[in-house]
């Protein structure tokens, strides 16, 4: 897959130079997109979830780079789908901007697919390994048309774990990945291939900046060696995927016995199914386009 084609325009937040830059590099930094008050509100909502370890029982809160064992503090805690726990985020003004940029880059049928939040705790938050987001997709039949919005909830620097991108890597196929440290009990995936260091760009950001990246752009975020936690909120948008042109192997999905998966199974058995069905129906009601996109895959 090469650059994402723009099919229709809605609000034009991005100018053509920005769209061209995104298509060329596979990522784009947008400055001063969200005001500081809103960032502080979003940060407070998400920090509360991390403080309470919200979603741990259902496997939505877990350690991205450790074995996530009971009683051990996570090295890199992640919460999957925070919107399930704080739906009020949907109504925040920045969501309209993100939505408009997604439609500009992916077309008018782009919809919000998932969200997650990653906390790098003060002084010991670990690095997020090099990966392409599409490697997390387990269906080899498709080339996924997705972009991620990476929202820093404080100034983000080389010292507290800013993002790094390998420019132009979105033009390559999905690389071979493996579980981090080649340990299938760890959730995070890492590229098995060497990353071309000459093309790596570090992206420190100010409060209110957003970075948008293509699902195949290889990226990494460093450890947090500062005295303050580093929090990021990520929104993933998708348009209907294309049938893959080449046969793909995704062997790294075959056996992943993570602790979070085990907790989720237990939670579902204990009655979590009803919650999942309720959330699913609410999502279809709120965002029918996403399910229309899913039907188009068949
Ligand atoms: Ni990623």
PDB file of C-alpha atoms and ligand atoms in Angstrom:
ATOM      1  CA  UNK A   1       0.000   0.000   0.000  1.00  0.00           C
ATOM      2  CA  UNK A   2       1.258   3.455  -0.770  1.00  0.00           C
ATOM      3  CA  UNK A   3      -0.244   6.792   0.166  1.00  0.00           C
ATOM      4  CA  UNK A   4      -3.832   7.037   1.319  1.00  0.00           C
ATOM      5  CA  UNK A   5      -5.989   8.579  -1.384  1.00  0.00           C
ATOM      6  CA  UNK A   6      -8.305  11.414  -0.412  1.00  0.00           C
ATOM      7  CA  UNK A   7     -11.728  10.693  -1.819  1.00  0.00           C
ATOM      8  CA  UNK A   8     -13.883  13.514  -0.472  1.00  0.00           C
ATOM      9  CA  UNK A   9     -13.423  16.586   1.626  1.00  0.00           C
ATOM     10  CA  UNK A  10     -15.305  17.664   4.708  1.00  0.00           C
ATOM     11  CA  UNK A  11     -13.950  20.459   6.883  1.00  0.00           C
ATOM     12  CA  UNK A  12     -10.542  21.205   5.499  1.00  0.00           C
ATOM     13  CA  UNK A  13      -8.403  21.395   8.611  1.00  0.00           C
ATOM     14  CA  UNK A  14      -5.265  20.385   6.720  1.00  0.00           C
ATOM     15  CA  UNK A  15      -3.835  22.340   3.832  1.00  0.00           C
ATOM     16  CA  UNK A  16      -2.488  20.542   0.772  1.00  0.00           C
ATOM     17  CA  UNK A  17       1.123  20.862   1.941  1.00  0.00           C
ATOM     18  CA  UNK A  18       0.207  19.033   5.154  1.00  0.00           C
ATOM     19  CA  UNK A  19      -1.672  16.308   3.274  1.00  0.00           C
ATOM     20  CA  UNK A  20       1.304  15.874   0.916  1.00  0.00           C
ATOM     21  CA  UNK A  21       3.686  15.726   3.873  1.00  0.00           C
ATOM     22  CA  UNK A  22       1.551  13.044   5.535  1.00  0.00           C
ATOM     23  CA  UNK A  23       1.450  10.999   2.342  1.00  0.00           C
ATOM     24  CA  UNK A  24       5.208  11.370   1.872  1.00  0.00           C
ATOM     25  CA  UNK A  25       6.358  10.629   5.434  1.00  0.00           C
ATOM     26  CA  UNK A  26       3.515   8.585   6.906  1.00  0.00           C
ATOM     27  CA  UNK A  27       3.106  10.965   9.842  1.00  0.00           C
ATOM     28  CA  UNK A  28       2.263  14.604  10.446  1.00  0.00           C
ATOM     29  CA  UNK A  29       2.521  16.852  13.474  1.00  0.00           C
ATOM     30  CA  UNK A  30      -0.313  19.349  13.901  1.00  0.00           C
ATOM     31  CA  UNK A  31       0.510  22.178  16.269  1.00  0.00           C
ATOM     32  CA  UNK A  32      -1.825  23.929  18.742  1.00  0.00           C
ATOM     33  CA  UNK A  33      -4.873  21.848  17.834  1.00  0.00           C
ATOM     34  CA  UNK A  34      -6.368  21.435  21.310  1.00  0.00           C
ATOM     35  CA  UNK A  35      -6.555  24.157  23.939  1.00  0.00           C
ATOM     36  CA  UNK A  36      -4.813  23.647  27.250  1.00  0.00           C
ATOM     37  CA  UNK A  37      -7.997  23.625  29.357  1.00  0.00           C
ATOM     38  CA  UNK A  38      -9.338  20.735  27.307  1.00  0.00           C
ATOM     39  CA  UNK A  39      -6.029  18.874  27.532  1.00  0.00           C
ATOM     40  CA  UNK A  40      -6.119  19.228  31.324  1.00  0.00           C
ATOM     41  CA  UNK A  41      -9.699  17.907  31.436  1.00  0.00           C
ATOM     42  CA  UNK A  42      -8.806  14.940  29.256  1.00  0.00           C
ATOM     43  CA  UNK A  43      -5.706  14.236  31.306  1.00  0.00           C
ATOM     44  CA  UNK A  44      -7.708  14.271  34.560  1.00  0.00           C
ATOM     45  CA  UNK A  45     -10.298  11.847  33.148  1.00  0.00           C
ATOM     46  CA  UNK A  46      -7.632   9.397  31.963  1.00  0.00           C
ATOM     47  CA  UNK A  47      -5.391   9.661  35.028  1.00  0.00           C
ATOM     48  CA  UNK A  48      -8.371   8.718  37.189  1.00  0.00           C
ATOM     49  CA  UNK A  49      -8.726   5.512  35.152  1.00  0.00           C
ATOM     50  CA  UNK A  50      -5.041   4.664  35.635  1.00  0.00           C
ATOM     51  CA  UNK A  51      -5.141   5.524  39.352  1.00  0.00           C
ATOM     52  CA  UNK A  52      -8.102   3.151  39.804  1.00  0.00           C
ATOM     53  CA  UNK A  53      -6.659   0.492  37.444  1.00  0.00           C
ATOM     54  CA  UNK A  54     -10.007   0.660  35.677  1.00  0.00           C
ATOM     55  CA  UNK A  55     -10.753  -2.324  33.468  1.00  0.00           C
ATOM     56  CA  UNK A  56      -8.081  -4.589  34.955  1.00  0.00           C
ATOM     57  CA  UNK A  57     -10.546  -7.373  35.730  1.00  0.00           C
ATOM     58  CA  UNK A  58     -11.873  -7.402  32.169  1.00  0.00           C
ATOM     59  CA  UNK A  59      -8.381  -7.336  30.654  1.00  0.00           C
ATOM     60  CA  UNK A  60      -8.663  -3.749  29.401  1.00  0.00           C
ATOM     61  CA  UNK A  61      -5.949  -2.460  31.774  1.00  0.00           C
ATOM     62  CA  UNK A  62      -2.631  -4.262  31.422  1.00  0.00           C
ATOM     63  CA  UNK A  63       1.106  -3.925  31.192  1.00  0.00           C
ATOM     64  CA  UNK A  64       2.074  -3.403  27.571  1.00  0.00           C
ATOM     65  CA  UNK A  65       5.686  -4.555  27.939  1.00  0.00           C
ATOM     66  CA  UNK A  66       5.714  -6.848  30.988  1.00  0.00           C
ATOM     67  CA  UNK A  67       4.090 -10.136  31.928  1.00  0.00           C
ATOM     68  CA  UNK A  68       1.393  -8.273  33.832  1.00  0.00           C
ATOM     69  CA  UNK A  69       1.616 -10.502  36.864  1.00  0.00           C
ATOM     70  CA  UNK A  70      -0.682 -10.021  39.838  1.00  0.00           C
ATOM     71  CA  UNK A  71       0.799  -7.757  42.504  1.00  0.00           C
ATOM     72  CA  UNK A  72       3.516  -6.284  40.258  1.00  0.00           C
ATOM     73  CA  UNK A  73       3.407  -2.651  39.189  1.00  0.00           C
ATOM     74  CA  UNK A  74       3.180  -2.442  35.381  1.00  0.00           C
ATOM     75  CA  UNK A  75       6.173  -1.022  33.509  1.00  0.00           C
ATOM     76  CA  UNK A  76       4.008   0.525  30.808  1.00  0.00           C
ATOM     77  CA  UNK A  77       0.301   0.471  31.726  1.00  0.00           C
ATOM     78  CA  UNK A  78      -2.211   0.694  28.901  1.00  0.00           C
ATOM     79  CA  UNK A  79      -6.011   1.018  28.963  1.00  0.00           C
ATOM     80  CA  UNK A  80      -7.852  -0.290  25.936  1.00  0.00           C
ATOM     81  CA  UNK A  81     -10.973   1.573  24.862  1.00  0.00           C
ATOM     82  CA  UNK A  82     -11.149   4.222  27.620  1.00  0.00           C
ATOM     83  CA  UNK A  83     -14.343   5.474  25.922  1.00  0.00           C
ATOM     84  CA  UNK A  84     -16.069   2.425  27.446  1.00  0.00           C
ATOM     85  CA  UNK A  85     -15.321   3.884  30.869  1.00  0.00           C
ATOM     86  CA  UNK A  86     -15.466   7.640  30.186  1.00  0.00           C
ATOM     87  CA  UNK A  87     -17.971   8.144  27.351  1.00  0.00           C
ATOM     88  CA  UNK A  88     -18.006  11.902  28.066  1.00  0.00           C
ATOM     89  CA  UNK A  89     -14.712  12.149  26.122  1.00  0.00           C
ATOM     90  CA  UNK A  90     -16.786  11.705  22.934  1.00  0.00           C
ATOM     91  CA  UNK A  91     -18.431  15.073  23.548  1.00  0.00           C
ATOM     92  CA  UNK A  92     -15.187  17.007  23.977  1.00  0.00           C
ATOM     93  CA  UNK A  93     -14.620  19.633  21.241  1.00  0.00           C
ATOM     94  CA  UNK A  94     -11.290  18.179  20.076  1.00  0.00           C
ATOM     95  CA  UNK A  95     -13.109  15.070  18.861  1.00  0.00           C
ATOM     96  CA  UNK A  96     -14.697  17.129  16.067  1.00  0.00           C
ATOM     97  CA  UNK A  97     -11.292  18.295  14.874  1.00  0.00           C
ATOM     98  CA  UNK A  98      -9.851  14.780  14.927  1.00  0.00           C
ATOM     99  CA  UNK A  99     -12.911  13.484  13.092  1.00  0.00           C
ATOM    100  CA  UNK A 100     -12.570  16.138  10.391  1.00  0.00           C
ATOM    101  CA  UNK A 101      -8.854  15.382   9.865  1.00  0.00           C
ATOM    102  CA  UNK A 102      -9.633  11.651   9.660  1.00  0.00           C
ATOM    103  CA  UNK A 103     -12.239  12.299   6.968  1.00  0.00           C
ATOM    104  CA  UNK A 104      -9.783  14.499   5.080  1.00  0.00           C
ATOM    105  CA  UNK A 105      -7.138  11.768   5.071  1.00  0.00           C
ATOM    106  CA  UNK A 106      -9.246   8.615   4.767  1.00  0.00           C
ATOM    107  CA  UNK A 107     -12.443   9.817   3.074  1.00  0.00           C
ATOM    108  CA  UNK A 108     -15.942  10.583   4.311  1.00  0.00           C
ATOM    109  CA  UNK A 109     -16.637   7.027   5.466  1.00  0.00           C
ATOM    110  CA  UNK A 110     -13.790   7.149   8.003  1.00  0.00           C
ATOM    111  CA  UNK A 111     -14.985   6.300  11.488  1.00  0.00           C
ATOM    112  CA  UNK A 112     -13.526   6.001  14.944  1.00  0.00           C
ATOM    113  CA  UNK A 113     -12.539   2.355  15.446  1.00  0.00           C
ATOM    114  CA  UNK A 114     -10.745   2.181  18.809  1.00  0.00           C
ATOM    115  CA  UNK A 115      -9.001   4.257  21.403  1.00  0.00           C
ATOM    116  CA  UNK A 116      -6.377   3.556  24.027  1.00  0.00           C
ATOM    117  CA  UNK A 117      -4.267   5.383  26.574  1.00  0.00           C
ATOM    118  CA  UNK A 118      -0.657   4.680  27.508  1.00  0.00           C
ATOM    119  CA  UNK A 119       0.968   5.882  30.712  1.00  0.00           C
ATOM    120  CA  UNK A 120       4.726   5.993  31.164  1.00  0.00           C
ATOM    121  CA  UNK A 121       5.120   6.215  34.945  1.00  0.00           C
ATOM    122  CA  UNK A 122       7.622   8.739  36.334  1.00  0.00           C
ATOM    123  CA  UNK A 123      11.255   7.576  36.396  1.00  0.00           C
ATOM    124  CA  UNK A 124      10.673   4.019  35.147  1.00  0.00           C
ATOM    125  CA  UNK A 125       8.066   4.057  32.329  1.00  0.00           C
ATOM    126  CA  UNK A 126       9.497   1.747  29.688  1.00  0.00           C
ATOM    127  CA  UNK A 127       9.991   2.323  25.967  1.00  0.00           C
ATOM    128  CA  UNK A 128       7.273   1.279  23.526  1.00  0.00           C
ATOM    129  CA  UNK A 129       9.053  -1.012  21.031  1.00  0.00           C
ATOM    130  CA  UNK A 130       9.273  -0.282  17.293  1.00  0.00           C
ATOM    131  CA  UNK A 131       6.153  -1.542  15.562  1.00  0.00           C
ATOM    132  CA  UNK A 132       3.613  -0.888  12.840  1.00  0.00           C
ATOM    133  CA  UNK A 133       0.060  -0.645  14.178  1.00  0.00           C
ATOM    134  CA  UNK A 134      -1.245  -2.862  11.379  1.00  0.00           C
ATOM    135  CA  UNK A 135       0.816  -5.729  12.828  1.00  0.00           C
ATOM    136  CA  UNK A 136      -1.802  -5.901  15.616  1.00  0.00           C
ATOM    137  CA  UNK A 137      -4.474  -6.675  13.039  1.00  0.00           C
ATOM    138  CA  UNK A 138      -4.913 -10.428  12.881  1.00  0.00           C
ATOM    139  CA  UNK A 139      -6.660 -10.724   9.507  1.00  0.00           C
ATOM    140  CA  UNK A 140      -4.133 -11.215   6.646  1.00  0.00           C
ATOM    141  CA  UNK A 141      -6.811 -10.879   3.957  1.00  0.00           C
ATOM    142  CA  UNK A 142      -6.856  -7.091   4.121  1.00  0.00           C
ATOM    143  CA  UNK A 143      -4.723  -4.014   3.775  1.00  0.00           C
ATOM    144  CA  UNK A 144      -6.171  -1.882   6.548  1.00  0.00           C
ATOM    145  CA  UNK A 145      -6.932   1.759   5.846  1.00  0.00           C
ATOM    146  CA  UNK A 146      -6.253   3.239   9.241  1.00  0.00           C
ATOM    147  CA  UNK A 147      -4.634   6.215  10.883  1.00  0.00           C
ATOM    148  CA  UNK A 148      -3.882   6.935  14.534  1.00  0.00           C
ATOM    149  CA  UNK A 149      -4.046  10.261  16.328  1.00  0.00           C
ATOM    150  CA  UNK A 150      -1.463  10.506  19.085  1.00  0.00           C
ATOM    151  CA  UNK A 151      -2.406  13.139  21.649  1.00  0.00           C
ATOM    152  CA  UNK A 152       0.159  14.102  24.277  1.00  0.00           C
ATOM    153  CA  UNK A 153      -1.389  15.153  27.563  1.00  0.00           C
ATOM    154  CA  UNK A 154       1.660  17.148  28.619  1.00  0.00           C
ATOM    155  CA  UNK A 155       4.719  18.508  26.882  1.00  0.00           C
ATOM    156  CA  UNK A 156       6.499  15.455  25.508  1.00  0.00           C
ATOM    157  CA  UNK A 157      10.241  15.366  25.035  1.00  0.00           C
ATOM    158  CA  UNK A 158      13.108  12.965  24.379  1.00  0.00           C
ATOM    159  CA  UNK A 159      13.394  12.541  28.160  1.00  0.00           C
ATOM    160  CA  UNK A 160       9.793  11.548  28.906  1.00  0.00           C
ATOM    161  CA  UNK A 161       9.164   9.331  25.890  1.00  0.00           C
ATOM    162  CA  UNK A 162       8.237  11.272  22.766  1.00  0.00           C
ATOM    163  CA  UNK A 163       7.311   9.475  19.568  1.00  0.00           C
ATOM    164  CA  UNK A 164       9.862   8.531  16.900  1.00  0.00           C
ATOM    165  CA  UNK A 165       8.870   7.633  13.355  1.00  0.00           C
ATOM    166  CA  UNK A 166      10.647   5.913  10.513  1.00  0.00           C
ATOM    167  CA  UNK A 167       9.746   8.280   7.654  1.00  0.00           C
ATOM    168  CA  UNK A 168       8.355   6.583   4.563  1.00  0.00           C
ATOM    169  CA  UNK A 169       8.005   3.166   6.230  1.00  0.00           C
ATOM    170  CA  UNK A 170       4.229   3.252   5.529  1.00  0.00           C
ATOM    171  CA  UNK A 171       5.074   2.476   1.917  1.00  0.00           C
ATOM    172  CA  UNK A 172       6.457  -0.897   2.924  1.00  0.00           C
ATOM    173  CA  UNK A 173       4.406  -4.041   3.606  1.00  0.00           C
ATOM    174  CA  UNK A 174       3.728  -5.042   7.189  1.00  0.00           C
ATOM    175  CA  UNK A 175       7.088  -6.186   8.519  1.00  0.00           C
ATOM    176  CA  UNK A 176       7.590  -9.365  10.521  1.00  0.00           C
ATOM    177  CA  UNK A 177       6.796  -8.786  14.187  1.00  0.00           C
ATOM    178  CA  UNK A 178       7.169 -10.779  17.366  1.00  0.00           C
ATOM    179  CA  UNK A 179       6.053 -10.359  20.957  1.00  0.00           C
ATOM    180  CA  UNK A 180       8.369  -7.951  22.786  1.00  0.00           C
ATOM    181  CA  UNK A 181      11.505  -9.782  23.997  1.00  0.00           C
ATOM    182  CA  UNK A 182      10.123 -12.726  22.007  1.00  0.00           C
ATOM    183  CA  UNK A 183       7.974 -13.541  25.065  1.00  0.00           C
ATOM    184  CA  UNK A 184       4.409 -14.447  23.962  1.00  0.00           C
ATOM    185  CA  UNK A 185       3.100 -13.522  27.435  1.00  0.00           C
ATOM    186  CA  UNK A 186       3.865  -9.879  26.652  1.00  0.00           C
ATOM    187  CA  UNK A 187       1.166  -7.916  24.833  1.00  0.00           C
ATOM    188  CA  UNK A 188       3.385  -5.472  22.892  1.00  0.00           C
ATOM    189  CA  UNK A 189       4.656  -6.421  19.463  1.00  0.00           C
ATOM    190  CA  UNK A 190       8.024  -5.359  18.113  1.00  0.00           C
ATOM    191  CA  UNK A 191       9.459  -5.330  14.603  1.00  0.00           C
ATOM    192  CA  UNK A 192      11.845  -8.200  13.997  1.00  0.00           C
ATOM    193  CA  UNK A 193      13.433  -6.226  11.134  1.00  0.00           C
ATOM    194  CA  UNK A 194      16.056  -3.593  11.647  1.00  0.00           C
ATOM    195  CA  UNK A 195      14.741  -0.025  11.424  1.00  0.00           C
ATOM    196  CA  UNK A 196      16.581   2.307   9.041  1.00  0.00           C
ATOM    197  CA  UNK A 197      18.123   4.728  11.546  1.00  0.00           C
ATOM    198  CA  UNK A 198      18.849   7.319   8.864  1.00  0.00           C
ATOM    199  CA  UNK A 199      15.107   7.803   8.379  1.00  0.00           C
ATOM    200  CA  UNK A 200      14.126   8.029  12.054  1.00  0.00           C
ATOM    201  CA  UNK A 201      12.590  11.341  13.137  1.00  0.00           C
ATOM    202  CA  UNK A 202      12.008  12.200  16.812  1.00  0.00           C
ATOM    203  CA  UNK A 203       8.782  14.141  17.376  1.00  0.00           C
ATOM    204  CA  UNK A 204       8.733  16.104  20.639  1.00  0.00           C
ATOM    205  CA  UNK A 205       5.416  17.942  21.041  1.00  0.00           C
ATOM    206  CA  UNK A 206       3.989  20.869  22.996  1.00  0.00           C
ATOM    207  CA  UNK A 207       0.722  20.736  24.932  1.00  0.00           C
ATOM    208  CA  UNK A 208      -2.141  20.821  22.437  1.00  0.00           C
ATOM    209  CA  UNK A 209      -0.204  19.324  19.511  1.00  0.00           C
ATOM    210  CA  UNK A 210      -1.384  16.108  17.838  1.00  0.00           C
ATOM    211  CA  UNK A 211       0.544  13.675  15.679  1.00  0.00           C
ATOM    212  CA  UNK A 212      -1.316  11.614  13.100  1.00  0.00           C
ATOM    213  CA  UNK A 213       0.345   8.517  11.648  1.00  0.00           C
ATOM    214  CA  UNK A 214      -0.471   5.857   9.086  1.00  0.00           C
ATOM    215  CA  UNK A 215      -1.101   2.312  10.329  1.00  0.00           C
ATOM    216  CA  UNK A 216       2.071   1.092   8.551  1.00  0.00           C
ATOM    217  CA  UNK A 217       4.405   3.844   9.720  1.00  0.00           C
ATOM    218  CA  UNK A 218       6.929   2.188  12.026  1.00  0.00           C
ATOM    219  CA  UNK A 219       7.122   4.042  15.341  1.00  0.00           C
ATOM    220  CA  UNK A 220       8.645   3.887  18.789  1.00  0.00           C
ATOM    221  CA  UNK A 221       8.405   5.941  21.982  1.00  0.00           C
ATOM    222  CA  UNK A 222      11.331   6.177  24.385  1.00  0.00           C
ATOM    223  CA  UNK A 223      11.309   5.519  28.143  1.00  0.00           C
ATOM    224  CA  UNK A 224      10.316   8.148  30.689  1.00  0.00           C
ATOM    225  CA  UNK A 225      13.320   9.123  32.779  1.00  0.00           C
ATOM    226  CA  UNK A 226      11.741  12.291  34.223  1.00  0.00           C
ATOM    227  CA  UNK A 227      10.085  12.837  37.607  1.00  0.00           C
ATOM    228  CA  UNK A 228       6.592  13.165  36.114  1.00  0.00           C
ATOM    229  CA  UNK A 229       4.347  10.597  34.417  1.00  0.00           C
ATOM    230  CA  UNK A 230       3.853  10.845  30.667  1.00  0.00           C
ATOM    231  CA  UNK A 231       0.363  10.177  29.362  1.00  0.00           C
ATOM    232  CA  UNK A 232      -0.818   9.800  25.770  1.00  0.00           C
ATOM    233  CA  UNK A 233      -4.277   9.222  24.339  1.00  0.00           C
ATOM    234  CA  UNK A 234      -4.595   7.501  20.964  1.00  0.00           C
ATOM    235  CA  UNK A 235      -7.606   7.441  18.658  1.00  0.00           C
ATOM    236  CA  UNK A 236      -7.658   5.035  15.709  1.00  0.00           C
ATOM    237  CA  UNK A 237      -9.782   5.820  12.665  1.00  0.00           C
ATOM    238  CA  UNK A 238     -10.528   3.434   9.827  1.00  0.00           C
ATOM    239  CA  UNK A 239     -12.028   3.392   6.356  1.00  0.00           C
ATOM    240  CA  UNK A 240     -13.118   0.073   4.768  1.00  0.00           C
ATOM    241  CA  UNK A 241     -10.000  -2.055   4.223  1.00  0.00           C
ATOM    242  CA  UNK A 242      -8.822  -3.172   0.787  1.00  0.00           C
ATOM    243  CA  UNK A 243      -8.307  -6.808  -0.097  1.00  0.00           C
ATOM    244  CA  UNK A 244      -4.600  -7.551   0.347  1.00  0.00           C
ATOM    245  CA  UNK A 245      -2.651  -7.682  -2.908  1.00  0.00           C
ATOM    246  CA  UNK A 246      -0.091 -10.098  -1.513  1.00  0.00           C
ATOM    247  CA  UNK A 247      -0.425 -13.148   0.698  1.00  0.00           C
ATOM    248  CA  UNK A 248       0.714 -12.279   4.196  1.00  0.00           C
ATOM    249  CA  UNK A 249       1.989 -14.300   7.113  1.00  0.00           C
ATOM    250  CA  UNK A 250       1.050 -13.075  10.572  1.00  0.00           C
ATOM    251  CA  UNK A 251       2.505 -15.894  12.619  1.00  0.00           C
ATOM    252  CA  UNK A 252       3.035 -13.599  15.624  1.00  0.00           C
ATOM    253  CA  UNK A 253      -0.687 -13.796  16.420  1.00  0.00           C
ATOM    254  CA  UNK A 254      -0.806 -17.575  16.704  1.00  0.00           C
ATOM    255  CA  UNK A 255      -0.199 -18.021  20.436  1.00  0.00           C
ATOM    256  CA  UNK A 256      -0.346 -15.079  22.809  1.00  0.00           C
ATOM    257  CA  UNK A 257      -1.229 -16.331  26.301  1.00  0.00           C
ATOM    258  CA  UNK A 258      -1.147 -12.945  28.019  1.00  0.00           C
ATOM    259  CA  UNK A 259      -2.382 -12.470  31.590  1.00  0.00           C
ATOM    260  CA  UNK A 260      -4.862  -9.843  30.346  1.00  0.00           C
ATOM    261  CA  UNK A 261      -6.427 -12.397  27.973  1.00  0.00           C
ATOM    262  CA  UNK A 262      -6.805 -14.867  30.849  1.00  0.00           C
ATOM    263  CA  UNK A 263      -8.474 -12.199  33.023  1.00  0.00           C
ATOM    264  CA  UNK A 264     -10.801 -11.301  30.168  1.00  0.00           C
ATOM    265  CA  UNK A 265     -11.891 -14.915  29.665  1.00  0.00           C
ATOM    266  CA  UNK A 266     -12.695 -15.232  33.368  1.00  0.00           C
ATOM    267  CA  UNK A 267     -14.584 -11.911  33.338  1.00  0.00           C
ATOM    268  CA  UNK A 268     -16.660 -13.015  30.328  1.00  0.00           C
ATOM    269  CA  UNK A 269     -17.509 -16.323  32.026  1.00  0.00           C
ATOM    270  CA  UNK A 270     -18.596 -14.457  35.150  1.00  0.00           C
ATOM    271  CA  UNK A 271     -21.137 -12.410  33.192  1.00  0.00           C
ATOM    272  CA  UNK A 272     -19.046  -9.855  31.305  1.00  0.00           C
ATOM    273  CA  UNK A 273     -20.752 -10.991  28.080  1.00  0.00           C
ATOM    274  CA  UNK A 274     -23.811  -8.884  28.916  1.00  0.00           C
ATOM    275  CA  UNK A 275     -21.607  -5.787  29.268  1.00  0.00           C
ATOM    276  CA  UNK A 276     -19.874  -6.556  25.956  1.00  0.00           C
ATOM    277  CA  UNK A 277     -23.217  -6.934  24.142  1.00  0.00           C
ATOM    278  CA  UNK A 278     -24.528  -3.703  25.691  1.00  0.00           C
ATOM    279  CA  UNK A 279     -21.406  -1.804  24.609  1.00  0.00           C
ATOM    280  CA  UNK A 280     -21.579  -3.290  21.121  1.00  0.00           C
ATOM    281  CA  UNK A 281     -25.217  -2.227  20.661  1.00  0.00           C
ATOM    282  CA  UNK A 282     -24.419   1.266  21.946  1.00  0.00           C
ATOM    283  CA  UNK A 283     -21.506   1.503  19.490  1.00  0.00           C
ATOM    284  CA  UNK A 284     -23.680   0.425  16.555  1.00  0.00           C
ATOM    285  CA  UNK A 285     -26.268   3.019  17.575  1.00  0.00           C
ATOM    286  CA  UNK A 286     -23.678   5.789  17.889  1.00  0.00           C
ATOM    287  CA  UNK A 287     -21.495   4.880  14.954  1.00  0.00           C
ATOM    288  CA  UNK A 288     -23.390   2.831  12.327  1.00  0.00           C
ATOM    289  CA  UNK A 289     -20.818   3.731   9.636  1.00  0.00           C
ATOM    290  CA  UNK A 290     -18.248   1.512  11.350  1.00  0.00           C
ATOM    291  CA  UNK A 291     -20.523  -1.506  10.990  1.00  0.00           C
ATOM    292  CA  UNK A 292     -21.399  -0.588   7.409  1.00  0.00           C
ATOM    293  CA  UNK A 293     -17.635  -0.564   6.777  1.00  0.00           C
ATOM    294  CA  UNK A 294     -17.340  -4.012   8.371  1.00  0.00           C
ATOM    295  CA  UNK A 295     -20.124  -5.386   6.163  1.00  0.00           C
ATOM    296  CA  UNK A 296     -18.313  -4.042   3.092  1.00  0.00           C
ATOM    297  CA  UNK A 297     -15.426  -6.371   3.903  1.00  0.00           C
ATOM    298  CA  UNK A 298     -17.493  -9.459   3.282  1.00  0.00           C
TER     299      UNK A 298
HETATM  300 NI1  LIG B   1       1.463   2.108  17.772  1.00  0.00          NI
END
